[in-house]
Amino acid sequence: MAKTTAMSNAIRALAMDAVQQAKSGHPGAPMGMAEMAVALWAHHLRHNPADPHWPDRDRFILSNGHASMLLYALLHLSGYDLPIEELKNFRQLHSRTAGHPEVDVTPGVETTTGPLGQGITNAVGFALAEKLLAAEFNRDGHTIVDHHTYVFLGDGCLMEGISHEAAALAGAWKLGKLIALYDDNGISIDGKVTPWFVDDTAARFRAYQWNVIGPVDGHDVQALDAAIAEAKKSTDKPTLIICKTHIGKGSPNRQDTSKAHGEPLGAEEIALTRQQLGWKHEPFKIPKSVYADWDARAAGKKAQSAWQKRFKAYAKAYPQLAAEFTRRMAGALPEDFGAVAAQIASQAHDSAATVASRKASQLALEGLTAALPELLGGSADLTGSNLTKTAATADFRVDAQGRVVTTEDGRIGRHINYGVREFGMAAIMNGIALHGGFIPYGGTFLTFSDYSRNAIRMAALMKRRVIHVFTHDSIGLGEDGPTHQSIEHAASLRLIPNLDVWRPADTTETAIAWTVALSQQHRPSALLLSRQNLAYAPKTEAALDEIANGAYVLAEPQAVGLQQPAQAVLIATGSEVQLALAAQQLLAERKIAVRVVSMPSTTVFDRQDAAYKTQVLPPQLPRIAVEMGVSDFWWKYGCAAVVGIDRYGESAPAGALFELFGFTAENVADTVELALQKASS
């Protein structure tokens, strides 16, 4: 008891001291969850501080990321490369102890958390990846994938609707190795939660087909230890352990109050708390005996060594599988990916098919999913519209015992029915990407990217390869009307740093968008695809090589019979490229020469060097952009005019809408001519 008390109080002291020194932060939750941390980290969590990335470690996710000092204290105490100076630098510029945990910044942090509800949802992705990899790679007598995903979460995570989406899927998928510990302290920023949070959480999770343990005393390490041990016995259900705790545990005047949540305790209260806890040490001073009790390096080394021994035997018995597992966990594409990508692009070019870009996406995916077993697809209840399923990707299913169902030839299902859960899908895909072993992609309508947006932003912030397939990309979807017609969405997604946004015009651009997205190991991508058919745009060999640059010269005036230099540049994306080509022909009849530039990805084009940008968009030529979306975005390219739409659409057939909103070759040609007249006046 004395040992666990000292270990718990070390967490409390570090949390108090770091928040006080930073003059900001959240001390209450770390103080309240200290015994939960002791029970899990000292008795159950299998990890190695010397190697935070070994593949079969248990994953720990702090979903209530405002309690970051709990995680930083644990990482420091257990032996990770996080010295006490970093804790003293909590929340300071360039420290490795940011206000909320950030993956790839702090060793041992598995995912960036802060937006509540997304951590538990990431955890579902982690647990799903573990389950699928185990089914794919483990063999009788050779188990190389066998770890748990543990999550701490609080009231805020449960209030966010995304937790419903995630928990329901975790139950449906029977993720028995997912164990969540709920810090049930009844306090949030606004005070006691009872006036606005009256859910029967236990009944809610039982309805999701979870095991529910508790409530247990969240300050009784022995009871918590037993609860975790019980949870680990589950094979067909995830487990929620309800831990009744006191926020700010040990603080005489702040315990069980909202003041303990998000502000320093203050020097006087910290002194009183130290006295109440019997903690007589100076700020940031931890006794050697406590460090020794927390030190996980020897146990971690032993656990990893045992796994490495198993993996060595596995590699001897199944050398190809071992090499494939190693490649995929490293996030590397197969050595022949370049050849595969070239073949898929060539097939798209040679077919010259007139199809919707959503269908062009499926055609590219047929080849990609056959060549890349790590591609893990899905859709938010729109599979027949998003066209994310291929011949190589059977549906993911589990049997009554929670085992992954495989095909007759032993393959796992690689297409996930997420149901109508766009936000949950996006954040689960983040968890899958963070875990490693798979490259996730998922589909929905572009207008519903609003539901997914914060998870898309988190993927970009975390630099993870997640691919979003967004179909029905404009007013071109027609009769469904303005609720489904995307107007501002392309521009809005382009504003997210580190997110590549593609709006391809035909089969070849779509295929290349896919291969470029897959080659980007450290950024997510969004593919914006049409419902309506798009004619193939003929390309020169030079143009084919330049599509991957995000923009390229598609057609010079000579393509329509004018032997004179271009007087203007028409820039278009997606379905509007055909409109620009038709306008180019009309302008040629008026003896006006224009260049047509297809710009499938503004974000990729913006990363090109100045020489290439000037080559594609000569500065001396007026530029006119054409896109069925808000016009504001396009002025950044110095456009003289924009043919766009700055209001919501209407419910009508696509052709009628194009006429109504001026997306006709005649209007584009007139706009170019008027811009030239203004430029010369």
mmCIF file of N, CA and C in Angstrom, residues 457-566:
data_model
loop_
_atom_site.group_PDB
_atom_site.id
_atom_site.type_symbol
_atom_site.label_atom_id
_atom_site.label_comp_id
_atom_site.label_asym_id
_atom_site.label_seq_id
_atom_site.Cartn_x
_atom_site.Cartn_y
_atom_site.Cartn_z
ATOM 1 N N ARG A 457 -8.646 16.982 -40.005
ATOM 2 C CA ARG A 457 -7.638 17.933 -39.515
ATOM 3 C C ARG A 457 -6.606 17.225 -38.630
ATOM 4 N N MET A 458 -7.077 16.312 -37.781
ATOM 5 C CA MET A 458 -6.148 15.602 -36.901
ATOM 6 C C MET A 458 -5.195 14.714 -37.691
ATOM 7 N N ALA A 459 -5.671 14.082 -38.757
ATOM 8 C CA ALA A 459 -4.784 13.283 -39.599
ATOM 9 C C ALA A 459 -3.707 14.153 -40.217
ATOM 10 N N ALA A 460 -4.096 15.351 -40.645
ATOM 11 C CA ALA A 460 -3.124 16.273 -41.233
ATOM 12 C C ALA A 460 -2.128 16.747 -40.185
ATOM 13 N N LEU A 461 -2.612 17.049 -38.984
ATOM 14 C CA LEU A 461 -1.743 17.492 -37.903
ATOM 15 C C LEU A 461 -0.757 16.386 -37.513
ATOM 16 N N MET A 462 -1.239 15.153 -37.504
ATOM 17 C CA MET A 462 -0.400 14.023 -37.096
ATOM 18 C C MET A 462 0.452 13.471 -38.242
ATOM 19 N N LYS A 463 0.238 13.985 -39.456
ATOM 20 C CA LYS A 463 1.014 13.555 -40.629
ATOM 21 C C LYS A 463 0.827 12.061 -40.897
ATOM 22 N N ARG A 464 -0.426 11.629 -40.968
ATOM 23 C CA ARG A 464 -0.711 10.216 -41.202
ATOM 24 C C ARG A 464 -1.380 10.014 -42.564
ATOM 25 N N ARG A 465 -1.011 8.921 -43.205
ATOM 26 C CA ARG A 465 -1.516 8.594 -44.540
ATOM 27 C C ARG A 465 -2.906 7.969 -44.414
ATOM 28 N N VAL A 466 -3.894 8.803 -44.557
ATOM 29 C CA VAL A 466 -5.299 8.398 -44.546
ATOM 30 C C VAL A 466 -5.917 8.994 -45.805
ATOM 31 N N ILE A 467 -6.705 8.215 -46.514
ATOM 32 C CA ILE A 467 -7.242 8.686 -47.794
ATOM 33 C C ILE A 467 -8.767 8.728 -47.720
ATOM 34 N N HIS A 468 -9.298 9.924 -47.968
ATOM 35 C CA HIS A 468 -10.745 10.146 -47.949
ATOM 36 C C HIS A 468 -11.272 10.198 -49.375
ATOM 37 N N VAL A 469 -12.261 9.359 -49.645
ATOM 38 C CA VAL A 469 -12.894 9.323 -50.957
ATOM 39 C C VAL A 469 -14.224 10.064 -50.828
ATOM 40 N N PHE A 470 -14.278 11.263 -51.399
ATOM 41 C CA PHE A 470 -15.485 12.092 -51.312
ATOM 42 C C PHE A 470 -16.124 12.184 -52.693
ATOM 43 N N THR A 471 -17.292 11.593 -52.843
ATOM 44 C CA THR A 471 -17.975 11.616 -54.131
ATOM 45 C C THR A 471 -19.125 12.629 -54.119
ATOM 46 N N HIS A 472 -19.780 12.763 -55.293
ATOM 47 C CA HIS A 472 -20.887 13.710 -55.422
ATOM 48 C C HIS A 472 -20.382 15.124 -55.074
ATOM 49 N N ASP A 473 -19.412 15.568 -55.876
ATOM 50 C CA ASP A 473 -18.550 16.679 -55.489
ATOM 51 C C ASP A 473 -19.054 18.067 -55.851
ATOM 52 N N SER A 474 -20.273 18.207 -56.407
ATOM 53 C CA SER A 474 -20.690 19.548 -56.862
ATOM 54 C C SER A 474 -22.191 19.576 -57.092
ATOM 55 N N ILE A 475 -22.659 20.676 -57.666
ATOM 56 C CA ILE A 475 -24.065 20.746 -58.054
ATOM 57 C C ILE A 475 -24.378 19.724 -59.136
ATOM 58 N N GLY A 476 -23.337 19.129 -59.707
ATOM 59 C CA GLY A 476 -23.525 18.110 -60.726
ATOM 60 C C GLY A 476 -24.239 16.866 -60.240
ATOM 61 N N LEU A 477 -24.404 16.700 -58.928
ATOM 62 C CA LEU A 477 -25.147 15.532 -58.451
ATOM 63 C C LEU A 477 -26.640 15.693 -58.700
ATOM 64 N N GLY A 478 -27.087 16.966 -58.900
ATOM 65 C CA GLY A 478 -28.438 17.184 -59.410
ATOM 66 C C GLY A 478 -29.554 17.220 -58.402
ATOM 67 N N GLU A 479 -30.517 16.315 -58.568
ATOM 68 C CA GLU A 479 -31.826 16.450 -57.944
ATOM 69 C C GLU A 479 -31.843 16.377 -56.426
ATOM 70 N N ASP A 480 -30.819 15.854 -55.800
ATOM 71 C CA ASP A 480 -30.810 15.790 -54.339
ATOM 72 C C ASP A 480 -30.812 17.182 -53.707
ATOM 73 N N GLY A 481 -30.419 18.170 -54.445
ATOM 74 C CA GLY A 481 -30.575 19.545 -53.998
ATOM 75 C C GLY A 481 -29.465 20.077 -53.115
ATOM 76 N N PRO A 482 -29.662 21.293 -52.585
ATOM 77 C CA PRO A 482 -28.582 22.017 -51.901
ATOM 78 C C PRO A 482 -28.075 21.360 -50.632
ATOM 79 N N THR A 483 -28.873 20.499 -49.990
ATOM 80 C CA THR A 483 -28.364 19.829 -48.788
ATOM 81 C C THR A 483 -27.211 18.894 -49.119
ATOM 82 N N HIS A 484 -27.173 18.412 -50.352
ATOM 83 C CA HIS A 484 -26.152 17.453 -50.755
ATOM 84 C C HIS A 484 -25.144 18.027 -51.745
ATOM 85 N N GLN A 485 -25.407 19.206 -52.251
ATOM 86 C CA GLN A 485 -24.537 19.795 -53.270
ATOM 87 C C GLN A 485 -23.411 20.583 -52.606
ATOM 88 N N SER A 486 -22.197 20.173 -52.884
ATOM 89 C CA SER A 486 -21.038 20.823 -52.270
ATOM 90 C C SER A 486 -20.740 22.137 -52.982
ATOM 91 N N ILE A 487 -20.632 23.179 -52.211
ATOM 92 C CA ILE A 487 -20.313 24.504 -52.745
ATOM 93 C C ILE A 487 -18.988 24.993 -52.173
ATOM 94 N N GLU A 488 -18.892 24.982 -50.844
ATOM 95 C CA GLU A 488 -17.720 25.520 -50.159
ATOM 96 C C GLU A 488 -16.718 24.455 -49.742
ATOM 97 N N HIS A 489 -17.044 23.203 -49.968
ATOM 98 C CA HIS A 489 -16.275 22.127 -49.346
ATOM 99 C C HIS A 489 -14.871 21.946 -49.925
ATOM 100 N N ALA A 490 -14.732 22.048 -51.231
ATOM 101 C CA ALA A 490 -13.396 21.899 -51.815
ATOM 102 C C ALA A 490 -12.465 22.977 -51.286
ATOM 103 N N ALA A 491 -12.927 24.218 -51.311
ATOM 104 C CA ALA A 491 -12.097 25.328 -50.819
ATOM 105 C C ALA A 491 -11.792 25.156 -49.343
ATOM 106 N N SER A 492 -12.777 24.702 -48.589
ATOM 107 C CA SER A 492 -12.588 24.537 -47.148
ATOM 108 C C SER A 492 -11.536 23.472 -46.845
ATOM 109 N N LEU A 493 -11.586 22.354 -47.549
ATOM 110 C CA LEU A 493 -10.599 21.301 -47.326
ATOM 111 C C LEU A 493 -9.204 21.748 -47.734
ATOM 112 N N ARG A 494 -9.119 22.549 -48.771
ATOM 113 C CA ARG A 494 -7.806 23.037 -49.226
ATOM 114 C C ARG A 494 -7.139 23.942 -48.202
ATOM 115 N N LEU A 495 -7.909 24.449 -47.265
ATOM 116 C CA LEU A 495 -7.346 25.320 -46.231
ATOM 117 C C LEU A 495 -6.641 24.540 -45.128
ATOM 118 N N ILE A 496 -6.852 23.230 -45.051
ATOM 119 C CA ILE A 496 -6.256 22.434 -43.979
ATOM 120 C C ILE A 496 -4.788 22.182 -44.304
ATOM 121 N N PRO A 497 -3.858 22.685 -43.495
ATOM 122 C CA PRO A 497 -2.438 22.446 -43.781
ATOM 123 C C PRO A 497 -2.117 20.954 -43.817
ATOM 124 N N ASN A 498 -1.253 20.586 -44.743
ATOM 125 C CA ASN A 498 -0.733 19.216 -44.862
ATOM 126 C C ASN A 498 -1.758 18.217 -45.381
ATOM 127 N N LEU A 499 -2.903 18.690 -45.861
ATOM 128 C CA LEU A 499 -3.882 17.807 -46.498
ATOM 129 C C LEU A 499 -3.815 18.026 -48.004
ATOM 130 N N ASP A 500 -3.573 16.960 -48.749
ATOM 131 C CA ASP A 500 -3.628 17.055 -50.208
ATOM 132 C C ASP A 500 -5.062 16.847 -50.669
ATOM 133 N N VAL A 501 -5.550 17.755 -51.495
ATOM 134 C CA VAL A 501 -6.912 17.678 -52.024
ATOM 135 C C VAL A 501 -6.826 17.522 -53.543
ATOM 136 N N TRP A 502 -7.448 16.481 -54.042
ATOM 137 C CA TRP A 502 -7.459 16.194 -55.477
ATOM 138 C C TRP A 502 -8.887 16.263 -56.008
ATOM 139 N N ARG A 503 -9.040 16.941 -57.155
ATOM 140 C CA ARG A 503 -10.339 16.935 -57.863
ATOM 141 C C ARG A 503 -10.046 16.602 -59.326
ATOM 142 N N PRO A 504 -9.915 15.315 -59.627
ATOM 143 C CA PRO A 504 -9.469 14.896 -60.950
ATOM 144 C C PRO A 504 -10.551 15.034 -62.020
ATOM 145 N N ALA A 505 -10.085 15.156 -63.276
ATOM 146 C CA ALA A 505 -10.983 15.435 -64.391
ATOM 147 C C ALA A 505 -11.354 14.195 -65.199
ATOM 148 N N ASP A 506 -10.576 13.126 -65.083
ATOM 149 C CA ASP A 506 -10.859 11.942 -65.898
ATOM 150 C C ASP A 506 -10.155 10.731 -65.301
ATOM 151 N N THR A 507 -10.147 9.641 -66.051
ATOM 152 C CA THR A 507 -9.605 8.382 -65.535
ATOM 153 C C THR A 507 -8.126 8.490 -65.190
ATOM 154 N N THR A 508 -7.355 9.136 -66.053
ATOM 155 C CA THR A 508 -5.912 9.208 -65.814
ATOM 156 C C THR A 508 -5.596 10.080 -64.611
ATOM 157 N N GLU A 509 -6.214 11.241 -64.537
ATOM 158 C CA GLU A 509 -5.971 12.097 -63.376
ATOM 159 C C GLU A 509 -6.387 11.400 -62.089
ATOM 160 N N THR A 510 -7.468 10.642 -62.130
ATOM 161 C CA THR A 510 -7.931 9.937 -60.933
ATOM 162 C C THR A 510 -6.935 8.866 -60.518
ATOM 163 N N ALA A 511 -6.442 8.103 -61.482
ATOM 164 C CA ALA A 511 -5.466 7.056 -61.172
ATOM 165 C C ALA A 511 -4.203 7.654 -60.576
ATOM 166 N N ILE A 512 -3.751 8.762 -61.150
ATOM 167 C CA ILE A 512 -2.528 9.384 -60.644
ATOM 168 C C ILE A 512 -2.774 10.016 -59.272
ATOM 169 N N ALA A 513 -3.953 10.572 -59.058
ATOM 170 C CA ALA A 513 -4.286 11.093 -57.730
ATOM 171 C C ALA A 513 -4.157 9.997 -56.679
ATOM 172 N N TRP A 514 -4.646 8.792 -57.007
ATOM 173 C CA TRP A 514 -4.547 7.672 -56.076
ATOM 174 C C TRP A 514 -3.090 7.290 -55.803
ATOM 175 N N THR A 515 -2.309 7.179 -56.850
ATOM 176 C CA THR A 515 -0.926 6.724 -56.647
ATOM 177 C C THR A 515 -0.098 7.770 -55.915
ATOM 178 N N VAL A 516 -0.355 9.038 -56.169
ATOM 179 C CA VAL A 516 0.361 10.080 -55.426
ATOM 180 C C VAL A 516 -0.069 10.062 -53.963
ATOM 181 N N ALA A 517 -1.371 9.921 -53.712
ATOM 182 C CA ALA A 517 -1.860 9.869 -52.325
ATOM 183 C C ALA A 517 -1.218 8.723 -51.565
ATOM 184 N N LEU A 518 -1.089 7.581 -52.210
ATOM 185 C CA LEU A 518 -0.482 6.423 -51.550
ATOM 186 C C LEU A 518 1.004 6.622 -51.295
ATOM 187 N N SER A 519 1.657 7.391 -52.134
ATOM 188 C CA SER A 519 3.095 7.608 -51.962
ATOM 189 C C SER A 519 3.416 8.623 -50.883
ATOM 190 N N GLN A 520 2.391 9.332 -50.399
ATOM 191 C CA GLN A 520 2.591 10.364 -49.374
ATOM 192 C C GLN A 520 2.468 9.728 -47.989
ATOM 193 N N GLN A 521 3.567 9.259 -47.445
ATOM 194 C CA GLN A 521 3.521 8.536 -46.170
ATOM 195 C C GLN A 521 3.201 9.456 -45.000
ATOM 196 N N HIS A 522 3.437 10.749 -45.145
ATOM 197 C CA HIS A 522 3.305 11.653 -44.004
ATOM 198 C C HIS A 522 2.261 12.742 -44.211
ATOM 199 N N ARG A 523 1.264 12.460 -45.035
ATOM 200 C CA ARG A 523 0.150 13.398 -45.145
ATOM 201 C C ARG A 523 -1.105 12.655 -45.609
ATOM 202 N N PRO A 524 -2.279 13.086 -45.168
ATOM 203 C CA PRO A 524 -3.523 12.509 -45.675
ATOM 204 C C PRO A 524 -3.904 13.155 -46.999
ATOM 205 N N SER A 525 -4.846 12.524 -47.679
ATOM 206 C CA SER A 525 -5.330 13.040 -48.956
ATOM 207 C C SER A 525 -6.844 12.931 -49.009
ATOM 208 N N ALA A 526 -7.454 13.837 -49.777
ATOM 209 C CA ALA A 526 -8.891 13.799 -50.034
ATOM 210 C C ALA A 526 -9.093 13.810 -51.538
ATOM 211 N N LEU A 527 -9.846 12.833 -52.032
ATOM 212 C CA LEU A 527 -10.152 12.747 -53.454
ATOM 213 C C LEU A 527 -11.601 13.161 -53.657
ATOM 214 N N LEU A 528 -11.818 14.219 -54.413
ATOM 215 C CA LEU A 528 -13.145 14.782 -54.648
ATOM 216 C C LEU A 528 -13.610 14.324 -56.017
ATOM 217 N N LEU A 529 -14.665 13.506 -56.051
ATOM 218 C CA LEU A 529 -15.015 12.769 -57.260
ATOM 219 C C LEU A 529 -16.455 13.028 -57.690
ATOM 220 N N SER A 530 -16.666 12.935 -58.980
ATOM 221 C CA SER A 530 -17.970 13.293 -59.541
ATOM 222 C C SER A 530 -18.938 12.123 -59.551
ATOM 223 N N ARG A 531 -20.225 12.481 -59.548
ATOM 224 C CA ARG A 531 -21.272 11.493 -59.784
ATOM 225 C C ARG A 531 -21.530 11.350 -61.290
ATOM 226 N N GLN A 532 -21.462 12.487 -62.000
ATOM 227 C CA GLN A 532 -21.769 12.484 -63.426
ATOM 228 C C GLN A 532 -20.566 12.023 -64.245
ATOM 229 N N ASN A 533 -20.844 11.472 -65.424
ATOM 230 C CA ASN A 533 -19.783 11.002 -66.295
ATOM 231 C C ASN A 533 -18.938 12.162 -66.815
ATOM 232 N N LEU A 534 -17.644 11.901 -66.968
ATOM 233 C CA LEU A 534 -16.704 12.897 -67.486
ATOM 234 C C LEU A 534 -15.968 12.286 -68.673
ATOM 235 N N ALA A 535 -15.942 13.029 -69.759
ATOM 236 C CA ALA A 535 -15.230 12.554 -70.944
ATOM 237 C C ALA A 535 -13.728 12.581 -70.697
ATOM 238 N N TYR A 536 -13.019 11.679 -71.365
ATOM 239 C CA TYR A 536 -11.566 11.664 -71.235
ATOM 240 C C TYR A 536 -10.977 12.852 -71.971
ATOM 241 N N ALA A 537 -10.010 13.511 -71.354
ATOM 242 C CA ALA A 537 -9.343 14.656 -71.975
ATOM 243 C C ALA A 537 -8.018 14.188 -72.563
ATOM 244 N N PRO A 538 -7.854 14.221 -73.881
ATOM 245 C CA PRO A 538 -6.593 13.782 -74.498
ATOM 246 C C PRO A 538 -5.401 14.572 -73.964
ATOM 247 N N LYS A 539 -4.263 13.880 -73.823
ATOM 248 C CA LYS A 539 -3.088 14.498 -73.214
ATOM 249 C C LYS A 539 -1.838 14.174 -74.015
ATOM 250 N N THR A 540 -0.901 15.090 -74.004
ATOM 251 C CA THR A 540 0.411 14.819 -74.575
ATOM 252 C C THR A 540 1.210 13.960 -73.599
ATOM 253 N N GLU A 541 2.295 13.372 -74.067
ATOM 254 C CA GLU A 541 3.163 12.590 -73.192
ATOM 255 C C GLU A 541 3.727 13.458 -72.072
ATOM 256 N N ALA A 542 4.068 14.712 -72.414
ATOM 257 C CA ALA A 542 4.594 15.631 -71.394
ATOM 258 C C ALA A 542 3.554 15.884 -70.321
ATOM 259 N N ALA A 543 2.313 16.063 -70.747
ATOM 260 C CA ALA A 543 1.238 16.320 -69.785
ATOM 261 C C ALA A 543 1.050 15.131 -68.851
ATOM 262 N N LEU A 544 1.132 13.917 -69.393
ATOM 263 C CA LEU A 544 0.979 12.724 -68.558
ATOM 264 C C LEU A 544 2.006 12.699 -67.436
ATOM 265 N N ASP A 545 3.210 13.142 -67.746
ATOM 266 C CA ASP A 545 4.271 13.145 -66.746
ATOM 267 C C ASP A 545 4.087 14.235 -65.697
ATOM 268 N N GLU A 546 3.275 15.248 -66.002
ATOM 269 C CA GLU A 546 3.169 16.411 -65.120
ATOM 270 C C GLU A 546 1.912 16.426 -64.264
ATOM 271 N N ILE A 547 1.001 15.494 -64.467
ATOM 272 C CA ILE A 547 -0.226 15.467 -63.665
ATOM 273 C C ILE A 547 0.101 15.383 -62.180
ATOM 274 N N ALA A 548 1.131 14.593 -61.849
ATOM 275 C CA ALA A 548 1.509 14.418 -60.446
ATOM 276 C C ALA A 548 1.997 15.697 -59.799
ATOM 277 N N ASN A 549 2.252 16.734 -60.586
ATOM 278 C CA ASN A 549 2.657 18.031 -60.035
ATOM 279 C C ASN A 549 1.471 18.853 -59.549
ATOM 280 N N GLY A 550 0.270 18.348 -59.751
ATOM 281 C CA GLY A 550 -0.914 19.053 -59.262
ATOM 282 C C GLY A 550 -1.593 19.913 -60.291
ATOM 283 N N ALA A 551 -0.860 20.406 -61.282
ATOM 284 C CA ALA A 551 -1.425 21.190 -62.383
ATOM 285 C C ALA A 551 -0.503 21.055 -63.572
ATOM 286 N N TYR A 552 -1.070 21.155 -64.756
ATOM 287 C CA TYR A 552 -0.273 20.994 -65.964
ATOM 288 C C TYR A 552 -1.015 21.616 -67.141
ATOM 289 N N VAL A 553 -0.277 21.872 -68.211
ATOM 290 C CA VAL A 553 -0.874 22.417 -69.422
ATOM 291 C C VAL A 553 -1.556 21.281 -70.168
ATOM 292 N N LEU A 554 -2.878 21.342 -70.241
ATOM 293 C CA LEU A 554 -3.644 20.298 -70.908
ATOM 294 C C LEU A 554 -3.772 20.566 -72.408
ATOM 295 N N ALA A 555 -4.054 21.803 -72.775
ATOM 296 C CA ALA A 555 -4.279 22.101 -74.195
ATOM 297 C C ALA A 555 -3.826 23.520 -74.516
ATOM 298 N N GLU A 556 -2.934 23.635 -75.513
ATOM 299 C CA GLU A 556 -2.513 24.931 -76.025
ATOM 300 C C GLU A 556 -3.456 25.351 -77.154
ATOM 301 N N PRO A 557 -3.407 26.603 -77.600
ATOM 302 C CA PRO A 557 -4.288 27.050 -78.691
ATOM 303 C C PRO A 557 -4.173 26.194 -79.952
ATOM 304 N N GLN A 558 -3.001 25.622 -80.170
ATOM 305 C CA GLN A 558 -2.809 24.818 -81.367
ATOM 306 C C GLN A 558 -3.743 23.603 -81.403
ATOM 307 N N ALA A 559 -4.181 23.162 -80.227
ATOM 308 C CA ALA A 559 -5.070 22.003 -80.168
ATOM 309 C C ALA A 559 -6.418 22.280 -80.814
ATOM 310 N N VAL A 560 -6.779 23.550 -80.917
ATOM 311 C CA VAL A 560 -8.053 23.918 -81.553
ATOM 312 C C VAL A 560 -7.812 24.720 -82.827
ATOM 313 N N GLY A 561 -6.625 24.566 -83.391
ATOM 314 C CA GLY A 561 -6.370 25.126 -84.708
ATOM 315 C C GLY A 561 -5.844 26.534 -84.777
ATOM 316 N N LEU A 562 -5.481 27.126 -83.644
ATOM 317 C CA LEU A 562 -4.927 28.484 -83.666
ATOM 318 C C LEU A 562 -3.417 28.421 -83.569
ATOM 319 N N GLN A 563 -2.744 28.982 -84.541
ATOM 320 C CA GLN A 563 -1.288 28.982 -84.556
ATOM 321 C C GLN A 563 -0.765 30.313 -84.028
ATOM 322 N N GLN A 564 -1.117 30.617 -82.788
ATOM 323 C CA GLN A 564 -0.671 31.859 -82.176
ATOM 324 C C GLN A 564 -0.524 31.641 -80.680
ATOM 325 N N PRO A 565 0.269 32.476 -80.033
ATOM 326 C CA PRO A 565 0.460 32.306 -78.586
ATOM 327 C C PRO A 565 -0.833 32.540 -77.811
ATOM 328 N N ALA A 566 -0.913 31.906 -76.666
ATOM 329 C CA ALA A 566 -2.091 32.090 -75.811
ATOM 330 C C ALA A 566 -2.200 33.528 -75.331
#
